[in-house]
Coordinates of C-alpha atoms in Angstrom, one line a residue:
Chain A
M20 CA 7.1 13.9 11.0
P21 CA 7.8 17.1 9.4
E22 CA 4.4 18.5 7.4
R23 CA 5.1 17.8 3.9
P24 CA 5.2 21.5 1.4
E25 CA 2.2 21.2 -0.8
L26 CA 4.1 20.5 -4.6
P27 CA 2.3 22.5 -7.3
V28 CA 0.9 20.2 -9.9
V29 CA 2.4 20.0 -13.1
E30 CA 2.5 18.5 -16.7
Y31 CA 6.0 17.5 -17.6
R32 CA 6.8 16.8 -21.3
G33 CA 9.9 14.7 -22.3
T34 CA 11.2 12.8 -24.9
P35 CA 11.7 9.6 -24.5
S36 CA 15.4 8.0 -24.2
P37 CA 16.2 5.7 -27.0
E38 CA 15.5 2.2 -26.1
P39 CA 13.9 0.8 -23.3
N40 CA 16.0 -1.7 -20.7
G41 CA 14.0 -4.3 -22.0
R42 CA 10.0 -3.2 -21.7
S43 CA 8.3 -2.6 -23.9
R44 CA 8.5 0.9 -25.6
R45 CA 5.2 0.9 -27.8
R46 CA 3.5 4.3 -28.8
S47 CA -0.3 4.7 -29.7
A48 CA 1.3 6.4 -33.0
D49 CA 3.0 2.9 -33.7
R50 CA -0.7 1.5 -33.1
P51 CA -1.8 0.4 -36.5
A52 CA -5.1 2.8 -37.9
A53 CA -7.5 0.7 -39.4
A54 CA -9.2 1.9 -42.5
P55 CA -12.4 2.2 -42.7
G56 CA -14.9 -1.2 -43.1
E57 CA -11.4 -2.4 -41.9
Y58 CA -11.8 -5.3 -39.6
V59 CA -9.5 -5.3 -36.7
W60 CA -9.6 -9.0 -35.0
A61 CA -7.3 -7.8 -32.0
T62 CA -5.6 -4.9 -30.7
P63 CA -1.9 -6.1 -30.3
T64 CA -0.7 -3.1 -28.0
S65 CA -3.3 -4.2 -25.3
G66 CA -1.8 -5.0 -22.3
Q67 CA 1.3 -4.8 -23.9
L68 CA 2.6 -0.8 -23.2
G69 CA 5.6 0.2 -20.5
V70 CA 6.0 3.1 -18.8
P71 CA 8.9 4.7 -20.5
F72 CA 10.4 6.2 -17.8
S73 CA 12.1 4.7 -14.3
F74 CA 12.2 7.7 -12.6
C75 CA 10.6 11.1 -11.0
P76 CA 10.6 13.6 -13.0
G77 CA 10.9 15.4 -9.6
C78 CA 13.3 13.9 -7.0
G79 CA 15.0 11.1 -9.3
A80 CA 13.3 8.4 -7.6
S81 CA 12.5 4.8 -8.6
V82 CA 8.7 5.2 -9.9
E83 CA 8.8 1.3 -11.1
G84 CA 8.0 0.0 -7.7
P85 CA 4.4 -1.0 -7.0
T86 CA 4.2 2.0 -4.3
A87 CA 4.6 4.6 -6.6
F88 CA 1.5 5.5 -9.1
V89 CA 1.6 5.4 -12.4
Q90 CA -1.8 5.7 -15.3
E91 CA -1.6 5.2 -18.6
L92 CA -4.6 7.4 -20.3
W93 CA -4.1 8.2 -23.8
V94 CA -5.4 11.7 -25.3
S95 CA -5.4 11.7 -28.9
Q96 CA -2.1 10.1 -30.2
E97 CA -0.5 10.6 -27.1
S98 CA 0.2 8.1 -23.7
V99 CA -0.5 10.6 -21.2
F100 CA 1.0 8.7 -17.7
H101 CA -0.3 10.2 -14.6
V102 CA 2.5 10.0 -11.9
W103 CA 2.6 10.4 -8.1
C104 CA 6.4 9.5 -6.6
P105 CA 5.9 8.4 -2.6
A106 CA 9.1 9.3 -2.2
C107 CA 8.8 13.1 -2.9
G108 CA 5.2 13.7 -3.6
F109 CA 5.4 15.0 -7.0
V110 CA 2.4 14.7 -8.7
G111 CA 2.5 15.7 -12.7
N112 CA 1.9 14.0 -15.8
V113 CA 4.7 13.0 -18.1
V114 CA 4.7 12.8 -21.9
P115 CA 6.0 11.4 -24.7
V116 CA 6.6 13.1 -26.9
H117 CA 7.2 11.2 -30.2
R118 CA 6.4 14.5 -33.0
M119 CA 7.0 18.4 -32.1
I120 CA 3.8 20.1 -33.3
G121 CA 4.2 23.4 -34.6
H122 CA 0.3 24.3 -34.5
E123 CA -2.8 23.0 -34.2
A124 CA -6.4 23.9 -32.5
V125 CA -5.9 25.4 -29.4
E126 CA -7.9 22.7 -26.9
G127 CA -12.0 22.9 -26.8
G128 CA -11.2 25.8 -29.3
Chain B
M79 CA -3.9 0.2 -17.8
L80 CA -2.4 -0.2 -14.4
S81 CA 0.1 -3.2 -13.2
K82 CA -1.1 -5.6 -12.2
E83 CA 0.6 -5.4 -8.9
R84 CA -1.2 -2.0 -8.6
N85 CA -4.1 -3.4 -9.1
E86 CA -3.7 -5.6 -6.3
R87 CA -2.6 -2.4 -4.3
L88 CA -6.3 -0.8 -5.3
T89 CA -8.2 -3.6 -4.7
R90 CA -7.8 -6.0 -1.8
V91 CA -8.7 -5.1 1.2
G92 CA -8.2 -7.7 3.8
K93 CA -6.0 -7.3 7.0
G94 CA -2.7 -6.4 6.5
T95 CA -2.6 -5.5 2.8
P96 CA -2.0 -2.2 2.2
L97 CA -5.0 -0.9 1.1
G98 CA -6.7 -2.7 4.0
E99 CA -4.7 -0.9 6.1
L100 CA -5.8 2.5 5.3
L101 CA -10.0 1.2 5.0
R102 CA -9.3 0.1 7.9
R103 CA -8.7 3.7 9.6
Y104 CA -12.6 4.9 8.7
W105 CA -16.0 3.5 10.2
Y106 CA -18.6 1.3 8.5
P107 CA -21.9 0.4 8.3
I108 CA -22.5 -3.0 9.4
A109 CA -26.9 -3.0 9.6
F110 CA -29.4 -1.4 10.3
A111 CA -30.4 -0.6 14.2
H112 CA -33.8 -2.1 13.5
E113 CA -32.4 -5.7 12.4
L114 CA -31.1 -6.2 16.4
D115 CA -34.6 -5.3 17.7
D116 CA -35.8 -8.4 15.5
W117 CA -33.3 -10.9 16.8
P118 CA -29.9 -9.5 19.1
V119 CA -27.0 -11.6 17.3
K120 CA -26.4 -10.5 13.1
K121 CA -23.7 -12.4 11.8
V122 CA -21.5 -9.7 9.9
R123 CA -18.5 -9.9 7.0
L124 CA -16.6 -6.6 7.0
L125 CA -13.1 -6.3 4.9
G126 CA -12.6 -9.9 5.0
E127 CA -13.1 -10.6 9.0
D128 CA -16.4 -12.4 9.8
L129 CA -17.5 -11.0 12.5
V130 CA -20.7 -11.3 15.3
L131 CA -22.7 -8.1 16.0
Y132 CA -25.0 -8.6 18.6
R133 CA -26.9 -6.4 21.2
D134 CA -27.0 -7.7 25.1
G135 CA -30.0 -7.3 27.7
S136 CA -28.1 -3.8 29.2
G137 CA -28.2 -2.1 25.9
N138 CA -24.2 -3.3 24.6
L139 CA -23.6 -3.0 21.1
G140 CA -20.9 -5.9 20.7
L141 CA -18.4 -7.4 17.3
L142 CA -16.3 -9.9 17.9
H143 CA -14.7 -12.3 15.6
E144 CA -17.5 -15.0 14.6
L145 CA -15.5 -17.8 16.2
C146 CA -15.6 -18.4 19.9
P147 CA -11.1 -19.0 21.2
H148 CA -12.8 -22.3 22.9
R149 CA -13.4 -24.6 20.4
R150 CA -14.4 -22.2 17.7
A151 CA -17.7 -22.5 17.0
S152 CA -19.5 -19.6 15.2
L153 CA -21.4 -17.1 18.1
V154 CA -24.1 -16.6 15.5
Y155 CA -25.7 -19.3 17.4
G156 CA -25.2 -18.3 20.2
P157 CA -27.2 -16.6 23.2
V158 CA -26.6 -13.0 24.4
E159 CA -27.1 -12.3 27.9
E160 CA -27.6 -9.9 30.4
V161 CA -23.7 -8.7 30.1
G162 CA -22.4 -10.1 26.8
I163 CA -22.9 -13.4 24.2
R164 CA -22.8 -16.7 25.1
C165 CA -21.5 -19.7 22.7
G166 CA -23.9 -21.9 22.2
Y167 CA -21.5 -24.9 22.4
H168 CA -19.8 -25.1 25.9
G169 CA -21.3 -21.3 27.2
W170 CA -18.2 -19.5 26.9
L171 CA -19.4 -15.2 28.2
F172 CA -17.7 -12.4 26.4
D173 CA -18.4 -9.4 26.6
H174 CA -18.6 -6.5 24.2
T175 CA -14.6 -5.6 25.0
G176 CA -13.6 -9.0 24.0
R177 CA -12.8 -10.1 27.5
C178 CA -13.9 -13.5 28.4
L179 CA -16.3 -13.2 31.6
E180 CA -17.5 -17.0 32.3
Q181 CA -16.2 -21.0 31.2
P182 CA -19.2 -23.0 33.1
A183 CA -17.2 -26.1 32.2
E184 CA -13.9 -24.9 34.0
P185 CA -13.4 -25.4 37.9
K186 CA -14.7 -22.0 39.7
E187 CA -11.2 -21.3 41.0
A188 CA -9.7 -22.0 37.7
T189 CA -8.1 -18.4 35.7
F190 CA -8.1 -20.0 32.4
K191 CA -10.4 -17.5 31.8
E192 CA -8.2 -13.9 32.6
R193 CA -6.1 -15.8 29.7
V194 CA -8.4 -15.7 27.0
T195 CA -9.8 -12.8 25.1
T196 CA -11.5 -12.2 21.9
T197 CA -11.2 -9.8 18.9
A198 CA -13.5 -7.2 19.2
Y199 CA -14.4 -4.1 17.6
R200 CA -16.1 -0.8 18.2
V201 CA -19.6 -0.1 17.4
E202 CA -21.9 2.7 17.1
E203 CA -25.0 3.9 15.7
L204 CA -26.0 6.9 13.8
G205 CA -28.6 7.5 11.6
G206 CA -30.7 4.1 12.2
M207 CA -27.5 2.3 11.1
L208 CA -24.8 0.6 13.2
W209 CA -21.4 1.3 12.1
A210 CA -17.8 -0.2 13.1
Y211 CA -14.9 0.5 13.4
L212 CA -11.5 -2.3 13.0
G213 CA -8.4 -0.4 13.3
P214 CA -6.3 0.9 15.9
E215 CA -6.9 2.8 18.7
P216 CA -7.8 5.8 19.4
A217 CA -10.1 5.3 17.3
P218 CA -11.4 9.0 15.5
L219 CA -14.9 10.2 15.2
L220 CA -17.9 8.8 13.9
P221 CA -18.2 11.3 11.0
R222 CA -21.5 12.6 11.2
Y223 CA -22.2 13.5 7.7
D224 CA -25.4 15.5 7.0
V225 CA -27.3 12.9 5.5
F226 CA -27.2 11.2 8.6
V227 CA -27.9 13.9 10.9
M228 CA -30.8 16.1 8.8
D229 CA -34.4 16.1 9.0
G230 CA -36.3 13.8 5.8
L231 CA -38.1 11.3 5.6
R232 CA -35.7 8.1 5.3
D233 CA -35.6 5.7 2.4
V234 CA -32.8 3.1 2.1
G235 CA -32.4 0.7 -0.6
H236 CA -29.8 -1.7 -0.6
C237 CA -28.2 -5.0 -2.2
V238 CA -25.5 -7.3 -1.6
L239 CA -23.0 -7.3 -4.9
P240 CA -20.4 -9.5 -5.8
V241 CA -17.9 -7.0 -7.0
N242 CA -14.8 -5.3 -5.8
F243 CA -15.7 -2.3 -4.3
M244 CA -13.6 0.5 -5.6
Q245 CA -15.4 -0.5 -9.1
I246 CA -18.4 1.2 -7.9
M247 CA -16.2 3.9 -6.2
E248 CA -14.7 4.3 -9.5
N249 CA -17.7 5.4 -10.9
A250 CA -18.8 7.7 -8.7
V251 CA -16.0 10.4 -10.7
D252 CA -16.9 8.9 -14.1
P253 CA -19.5 11.2 -14.9
T254 CA -20.0 11.0 -18.6
H255 CA -21.4 7.6 -18.2
V256 CA -24.2 9.4 -17.2
E257 CA -25.3 10.5 -20.7
W258 CA -24.3 6.9 -22.1
L259 CA -25.5 4.2 -19.5
H260 CA -28.6 6.2 -17.5
G261 CA -28.9 8.5 -21.5
R262 CA -28.2 6.7 -24.5
Y263 CA -28.7 3.3 -23.1
F264 CA -32.1 4.4 -21.2
R265 CA -33.4 5.4 -24.6
F266 CA -33.0 2.1 -26.5
L267 CA -34.7 0.5 -23.7
Q268 CA -37.2 3.0 -24.2
E269 CA -37.7 2.5 -27.7
R270 CA -37.7 -1.2 -28.0
T271 CA -39.5 -2.1 -24.8
G272 CA -40.9 1.3 -23.4
A273 CA -39.4 1.0 -20.4
K274 CA -38.9 4.5 -19.1
A275 CA -36.2 7.1 -19.4
G276 CA -35.5 10.3 -18.0
R277 CA -35.1 13.3 -20.2
T278 CA -33.0 14.8 -17.4
F279 CA -30.2 12.3 -18.1
Q280 CA -29.7 13.0 -21.6
G281 CA -27.7 15.8 -21.6
R282 CA -24.5 15.7 -23.2
H283 CA -20.6 16.7 -21.2
V284 CA -19.6 19.2 -22.3
K285 CA -16.4 19.4 -19.4
I286 CA -16.0 17.8 -16.3
A287 CA -13.7 18.4 -13.1
F288 CA -12.2 16.7 -10.2
D289 CA -10.8 19.1 -6.9
V290 CA -9.3 16.5 -4.4
F291 CA -11.0 18.5 -1.1
E292 CA -10.8 17.5 2.8
H293 CA -13.2 14.8 2.4
G294 CA -12.5 13.4 -0.5
I295 CA -13.1 14.8 -4.8
I296 CA -15.7 17.0 -5.7
K297 CA -16.7 16.0 -9.1
R298 CA -18.1 19.2 -11.3
R299 CA -19.5 18.5 -14.9
L300 CA -21.1 21.3 -17.3
L301 CA -23.4 20.2 -19.3
E302 CA -24.8 21.8 -23.1
G303 CA -26.5 24.3 -22.6
Q304 CA -25.1 25.3 -18.9
T305 CA -22.5 27.9 -17.4
E306 CA -20.1 27.7 -15.2
E307 CA -22.8 29.5 -12.7
D308 CA -25.2 26.4 -12.3
D309 CA -24.9 23.5 -9.6
D310 CA -23.6 20.7 -11.6
W311 CA -20.4 23.0 -11.8
K312 CA -20.3 25.7 -9.3
V313 CA -21.4 22.9 -6.7
G314 CA -21.0 19.3 -7.7
H315 CA -21.4 16.7 -5.6
P316 CA -18.1 14.7 -4.0
L317 CA -16.9 11.0 -3.6
V318 CA -16.4 10.8 0.0
F319 CA -13.1 9.1 0.7
P320 CA -13.1 6.4 0.2
Y321 CA -16.0 4.7 0.4
M322 CA -19.3 6.8 -0.2
M323 CA -20.8 8.7 -2.5
R324 CA -23.1 12.4 -1.5
V325 CA -25.3 13.1 -4.0
G326 CA -28.8 14.5 -4.6
G327 CA -31.1 17.0 -6.1
G328 CA -34.1 18.8 -6.2
G329 CA -34.6 18.1 -1.7
A330 CA -33.5 14.1 -2.2
H331 CA -30.0 14.0 0.0
Q332 CA -27.9 10.7 -0.6
M333 CA -25.7 9.1 0.5
Q334 CA -24.1 6.0 -1.7
I335 CA -22.2 4.1 0.4
R336 CA -20.0 0.8 -1.0
V337 CA -19.6 -1.2 2.2
P338 CA -16.0 -3.2 1.5
I339 CA -17.1 -6.9 2.4
D340 CA -14.3 -8.5 1.2
D341 CA -12.3 -8.8 -1.6
E342 CA -15.0 -9.5 -4.5
T343 CA -18.2 -8.1 -2.4
T344 CA -20.0 -4.6 -1.4
W345 CA -22.8 -3.6 0.4
F346 CA -24.6 -1.2 -1.8
V347 CA -27.0 1.4 0.6
L348 CA -28.3 4.0 -1.3
Y349 CA -29.0 6.1 1.7
T350 CA -31.6 8.9 1.1
C351 CA -33.7 11.9 3.2
H352 CA -36.0 13.5 2.1
D353 CA -37.0 17.0 2.3
P354 CA -38.3 19.1 -0.1
G355 CA -38.8 21.8 2.5
G356 CA -41.7 24.5 2.7
V357 CA -44.0 21.0 4.1
E358 CA -44.2 19.1 7.3
L359 CA -42.8 16.5 6.5
P360 CA -45.9 13.3 7.2
P361 CA -44.7 11.1 10.6
H362 CA -42.2 9.0 10.6
G363 CA -40.7 6.3 13.4
D364 CA -37.2 6.2 14.6
R365 CA -37.4 3.3 12.6
L366 CA -35.1 3.2 8.5
V367 CA -37.2 1.9 5.6
T368 CA -35.2 -0.5 4.3
Y369 CA -35.8 -2.8 1.8
E370 CA -33.6 -4.9 -0.8
I371 CA -33.5 -3.5 -4.7
P372 CA -33.6 -6.5 -7.3
W373 CA -31.1 -6.5 -9.7
L374 CA -31.2 -10.0 -11.6
D375 CA -34.3 -11.2 -13.6
E376 CA -35.6 -14.6 -12.8
R377 CA -33.5 -16.2 -16.0
G378 CA -30.3 -14.2 -13.9
N379 CA -29.7 -11.7 -16.6
H380 CA -29.7 -8.0 -14.8
I381 CA -32.5 -5.7 -15.0
V382 CA -31.7 -2.2 -16.4
D383 CA -34.7 -0.9 -16.6
Y384 CA -33.9 1.2 -13.5
I385 CA -31.0 4.0 -13.1
E386 CA -28.7 2.3 -9.9
G387 CA -29.4 -1.2 -12.4
Q388 CA -27.7 0.1 -15.1
D389 CA -25.3 1.0 -12.9
I390 CA -24.7 -2.8 -11.2
M391 CA -25.0 -3.8 -14.9
A392 CA -21.7 -1.9 -15.4
W393 CA -19.9 -2.5 -12.2
V394 CA -20.7 -6.4 -12.4
T395 CA -20.2 -7.2 -15.5
Q396 CA -16.0 -5.5 -14.9
G397 CA -15.5 -8.8 -13.4
R398 CA -15.4 -9.2 -9.8
I399 CA -12.2 -8.1 -9.4
A400 CA -11.3 -5.7 -12.9
D401 CA -8.7 -6.6 -14.4
R402 CA -7.1 -3.3 -14.9
T403 CA -3.7 -4.8 -16.9
K404 CA -6.3 -4.9 -19.8
E405 CA -8.1 -1.6 -19.7
H406 CA -7.9 2.1 -22.0
L407 CA -8.5 4.7 -20.1
G408 CA -8.7 8.1 -22.0
K409 CA -9.1 11.8 -20.9
G410 CA -12.7 11.1 -19.8
D411 CA -11.5 8.4 -17.5
A412 CA -9.1 11.8 -15.6
G413 CA -11.5 11.2 -12.3
I414 CA -10.8 7.6 -12.2
A415 CA -7.1 8.9 -12.7
V416 CA -7.1 11.1 -9.8
L417 CA -9.6 9.0 -7.0
R418 CA -6.8 6.1 -7.5
R419 CA -3.9 8.2 -7.5
L420 CA -5.8 9.4 -4.3
V421 CA -6.5 5.7 -2.8
F422 CA -2.5 5.4 -3.3
E423 CA -1.0 8.8 -1.8
N424 CA -3.1 8.2 1.4
I425 CA -1.9 4.7 2.3
A426 CA 1.9 5.8 1.8
K427 CA 0.3 8.6 4.7
V428 CA -0.6 5.3 6.8
E429 CA 2.6 3.6 6.4
R430 CA 3.9 6.9 7.6
G431 CA 1.4 7.2 10.9
E432 CA -0.2 9.2 9.9
D433 CA -3.8 9.9 9.5
P434 CA -5.4 9.3 5.8
L435 CA -8.2 12.0 3.8
G436 CA -11.5 12.3 6.1
V437 CA -10.6 11.0 9.1
I438 CA -11.8 13.3 12.0
R439 CA -10.9 13.7 15.3
D440 CA -11.5 17.2 16.6
P441 CA -15.4 17.3 18.0
A442 CA -16.4 20.5 17.2
K443 CA -15.7 19.9 13.6
N444 CA -18.3 17.2 13.9
V445 CA -21.5 18.6 14.6
R446 CA -22.8 18.3 11.3
I447 CA -20.6 18.0 8.5
D448 CA -22.9 19.0 5.3
L449 CA -21.0 18.3 2.4
P450 CA -21.0 20.5 -1.0
C451 CA -23.8 19.1 -3.2
E452 CA -25.9 20.5 -6.1
R453 CA -29.9 21.0 -5.8
N454 CA -30.5 22.1 -9.0
K455 CA -29.1 18.7 -10.5
F456 CA -28.6 17.9 -14.4
G457 CA -30.5 21.8 -14.3
A458 CA -33.5 19.8 -14.8
G459 CA -35.4 21.8 -11.3
D460 CA -38.3 19.7 -10.1
D461 CA -38.7 17.4 -13.2
F462 CA -35.5 15.9 -12.1
I463 CA -36.4 14.1 -8.2
V464 CA -39.8 13.0 -10.3
E465 CA -37.7 10.7 -13.1
W466 CA -35.6 9.8 -10.3
I467 CA -38.1 8.5 -7.9
E468 CA -39.5 7.0 -10.9
G469 CA -36.5 5.8 -13.1
G470 CA -34.0 4.7 -9.6
F471 CA -34.4 1.9 -7.3
A472 CA -36.7 3.6 -5.0
R473 CA -39.7 2.3 -7.5
Y474 CA -39.0 0.0 -5.3
S475 CA -39.3 1.2 -1.6
P476 CA -42.2 0.5 0.3
Q477 CA -43.3 4.5 0.4
K478 CA -42.4 5.5 -3.1
D479 CA -46.4 6.8 -3.4
D480 CA -45.6 8.3 0.2
I481 CA -42.1 10.4 -1.3
L482 CA -43.6 11.8 -4.3
A483 CA -46.7 12.6 -2.6
L484 CA -44.4 15.1 -0.5
Y485 CA -42.6 16.4 -3.2
R486 CA -45.9 17.5 -5.2
R487 CA -47.2 18.6 -2.0
A488 CA -43.7 20.7 -2.2
Q489 CA -44.4 21.9 -5.9
E490 CA -47.3 22.9 -4.8
A491 CA -47.1 24.6 -2.3
R492 CA -44.5 26.8 -4.3
K493 CA -46.8 27.8 -6.4
V494 CA -48.8 29.3 -4.0
G495 CA -46.1 30.6 -2.6
V496 CA -45.0 32.3 -5.8
G497 CA -48.6 33.3 -6.9
A498 CA -48.9 35.2 -3.1

């Protein structure tokens, strides 16, 4: 078996395509924010968030099967999907962008 | 969140499952060596397989499928012989390679016994523990990690927990839990019950990082008031893939071992070697000092006034196998994502016929494997070790006073050395 080349860890930021193939594409920005003092009786998006892409950004192989690793992390208003593709070894974060921000504080700044 | 299918892939340890096949590429402790001195046979369950461990009269260590292939009675209740273990039911005798040596009720000329074998696995001894390998041949080397081969006062607490081992491993790459579970919650208990909360566990995390290396993942933390030159960041400590964590500080060297008994049960072992340096170690025999750690009180509530008891509460209350389809991970959970990714990557390696991360085959690399581990833990100096012993599982150790005395002598020796 030839040795696999070391792949860089990259962050891919793309705009999600329009409506998904029947999958839920709830985004963090859609989540209703509770006003101060307001009770939140349920988190309607919990457990319903679908992965808003089907293919590896590195090679185009499907990442829908259980052998690929896709882990959602919630970071501020964004959903970050940490991806590992078994076909090409791509490791990266896919971040659907719903709103382009021009200026924001540098992280940790 | 993680999909249901991926959660299954991440947690199922049985033979034939993706993770089960990965886990079968590593050695696991299954008993303390002295247990077989007390009684030469022990029932063992590992990775969902029921086994019998024994030492025969010739000193051979055997690990066989628990049930006799004859009429399926347990070999746990059979006598050991000069060579092998005999089934208590009809006397079939097996050696440690799984060969059937005798079938007393069969005619002498019968060749039946040559046609019968049982499943047998390799066993080796290291650090006062017996280790098993359940994977394909050729077996890799049993890793000689520093804690198991270094000199020092050994102290081993352990317990069996009703939880999948991966939950415990995820805790190993979750640095921020320390300031809350062992910090804020401990203070809360202190305010109401008088439980003594360690000051050294209260530091606020400014930054965390995770680096994959040849034995697993190095976890780093930068606490408020620290710089990147502090041990917690510069050195960190490792998750030893796939089921251990090396930790310590102030002269204590510990391997936290999480042995997957089956999908929903884990043997949690805290193997500690105390060597503060600068003082002579008290005499100790070859026999490990081992003791069970209590984690439930008489009413069935979790015992949470010590560090590991708090951890156990968190792991066990997540459920036997945590439902990761309902979790919500944030940026502070990056280490958990890295660990899960590493599991998936290494499952794929095994499926391709490659050795997974951390498997060692070169004897030159296995004389003694020194793992990176911070010494000045939480930047707390000598305070750390006292709080770690008083506020941790070692409070249950039968030699707790000896351990504390060892550190006191070392501190006094250092003071004298500095003053000289």
